[in-house]
Amino acid sequence: MTSTSYDAAFAEMAARFRKDDWEARQETPPQSYLHVSKPNWKDQHMNGIHLETYVLGGQLKNGYAPVCLHCERGFPRQAAFMKSFTLKAKSRLEELGFTVKGPSGCSICELLVEIRGTPEATCAALEAQIRRLQELAPLIDETIAEVCA
C-alpha cells in the first residue's frame, strides 16, 4: 500500500470535519495530509494553530501515523501561546495519552496511531484522536485571547 491509497479516505475525513465552525485543509493537490482548525487560529495558510495528521511513506514504513497539535510561526504570538497553552493543558493532554512536546518549537503534543489494515480503518482511528483534541478548543481560544490581548 502507498500513501496515495490514503488520499480519498483523507478527503472524506476532511469533509466530515468541515462543520460547526471547523475548517479542514489539505495540501494542494489533496493528499493524505490534514489540518483541522478554527477560523481564529490563523491557519489559513497552514502555518497557524491546527490539529494535524498524515500518512506518508515514512508512516507506512514504521507503521504509525501522528496526530498532533501545532502552533507554527504564522500565528502572531507563537512563543507566548506555546508557553501558556502547554502549561494549562499539559496534564489534560497526558490524560488523553498524548506526549507533550511544548513549549519549545511548534509541536505542543503528539500521539502515534497504529496503521490499520485499510485506509478507512486507519482514518477512523486518526479521526477519533483528532476529535479528542477538538475538546480542547475552548482552552485554545481562551489562550489565544489571553496572549493576543
PDB file of C-alpha atoms in Angstrom, residues 1-55:
ATOM      1  CA  MET A   1       0.000   0.000   0.000  1.00  0.00           C
ATOM      2  CA  THR A   2       1.226   3.528  -0.795  1.00  0.00           C
ATOM      3  CA  SER A   3       0.352   6.886   0.720  1.00  0.00           C
ATOM      4  CA  THR A   4      -1.710   7.727  -2.399  1.00  0.00           C
ATOM      5  CA  SER A   5      -4.099   4.918  -1.445  1.00  0.00           C
ATOM      6  CA  TYR A   6      -4.991   7.098   1.577  1.00  0.00           C
ATOM      7  CA  ASP A   7      -5.833  10.230  -0.432  1.00  0.00           C
ATOM      8  CA  ALA A   8      -9.556   9.506  -0.900  1.00  0.00           C
ATOM      9  CA  ALA A   9     -10.026   8.465   2.736  1.00  0.00           C
ATOM     10  CA  PHE A  10      -8.334  11.696   3.876  1.00  0.00           C
ATOM     11  CA  ALA A  11     -10.578  13.775   1.581  1.00  0.00           C
ATOM     12  CA  GLU A  12     -13.640  12.104   3.109  1.00  0.00           C
ATOM     13  CA  MET A  13     -12.292  12.674   6.613  1.00  0.00           C
ATOM     14  CA  ALA A  14     -11.636  16.352   5.807  1.00  0.00           C
ATOM     15  CA  ALA A  15     -15.245  16.759   4.658  1.00  0.00           C
ATOM     16  CA  ARG A  16     -16.526  15.303   7.956  1.00  0.00           C
ATOM     17  CA  PHE A  17     -14.607  17.931   9.921  1.00  0.00           C
ATOM     18  CA  ARG A  18     -15.982  20.886   7.931  1.00  0.00           C
ATOM     19  CA  LYS A  19     -18.944  21.687  10.169  1.00  0.00           C
ATOM     20  CA  ASP A  20     -19.808  23.714  13.238  1.00  0.00           C
ATOM     21  CA  ASP A  21     -17.217  26.446  12.502  1.00  0.00           C
ATOM     22  CA  TRP A  22     -14.399  23.947  11.986  1.00  0.00           C
ATOM     23  CA  GLU A  23     -12.109  24.189   8.981  1.00  0.00           C
ATOM     24  CA  ALA A  24     -10.162  21.378   7.344  1.00  0.00           C
ATOM     25  CA  ARG A  25      -7.310  21.911   4.900  1.00  0.00           C
ATOM     26  CA  GLN A  26      -5.252  19.619   2.764  1.00  0.00           C
ATOM     27  CA  GLU A  27      -2.172  20.349   0.721  1.00  0.00           C
ATOM     28  CA  THR A  28      -2.599  21.072  -2.988  1.00  0.00           C
ATOM     29  CA  PRO A  29      -3.148  18.725  -4.675  1.00  0.00           C
ATOM     30  CA  PRO A  30      -5.037  16.987  -1.860  1.00  0.00           C
ATOM     31  CA  GLN A  31      -3.195  14.078  -0.341  1.00  0.00           C
ATOM     32  CA  SER A  32      -3.136  12.114   2.892  1.00  0.00           C
ATOM     33  CA  TYR A  33      -2.274  15.166   4.986  1.00  0.00           C
ATOM     34  CA  LEU A  34      -4.815  17.138   7.047  1.00  0.00           C
ATOM     35  CA  HIS A  35      -5.062  20.284   9.178  1.00  0.00           C
ATOM     36  CA  VAL A  36      -8.171  20.917  11.309  1.00  0.00           C
ATOM     37  CA  SER A  37      -8.634  24.351  12.885  1.00  0.00           C
ATOM     38  CA  LYS A  38     -10.990  27.163  13.865  1.00  0.00           C
ATOM     39  CA  PRO A  39     -11.090  30.450  11.884  1.00  0.00           C
ATOM     40  CA  ASN A  40      -9.413  32.479  14.661  1.00  0.00           C
ATOM     41  CA  TRP A  41      -6.463  30.047  14.864  1.00  0.00           C
ATOM     42  CA  LYS A  42      -4.785  31.800  11.894  1.00  0.00           C
ATOM     43  CA  ASP A  43      -4.182  28.586   9.927  1.00  0.00           C
ATOM     44  CA  GLN A  44      -5.454  29.856   6.562  1.00  0.00           C
ATOM     45  CA  HIS A  45      -2.007  29.234   5.060  1.00  0.00           C
ATOM     46  CA  MET A  46      -1.432  26.007   7.033  1.00  0.00           C
ATOM     47  CA  ASN A  47       1.028  27.750   9.352  1.00  0.00           C
ATOM     48  CA  GLY A  48      -1.029  28.721  12.417  1.00  0.00           C
ATOM     49  CA  ILE A  49      -2.609  26.679  15.197  1.00  0.00           C
ATOM     50  CA  HIS A  50      -4.025  23.376  13.979  1.00  0.00           C
ATOM     51  CA  LEU A  51      -4.652  19.720  14.675  1.00  0.00           C
ATOM     52  CA  GLU A  52      -2.674  17.670  12.180  1.00  0.00           C
ATOM     53  CA  THR A  53      -2.381  14.131  10.905  1.00  0.00           C
ATOM     54  CA  TYR A  54      -0.857  12.473   7.868  1.00  0.00           C
ATOM     55  CA  VAL A  55       0.037   9.128   6.357  1.00  0.00           C
TER      56      VAL A  55
END
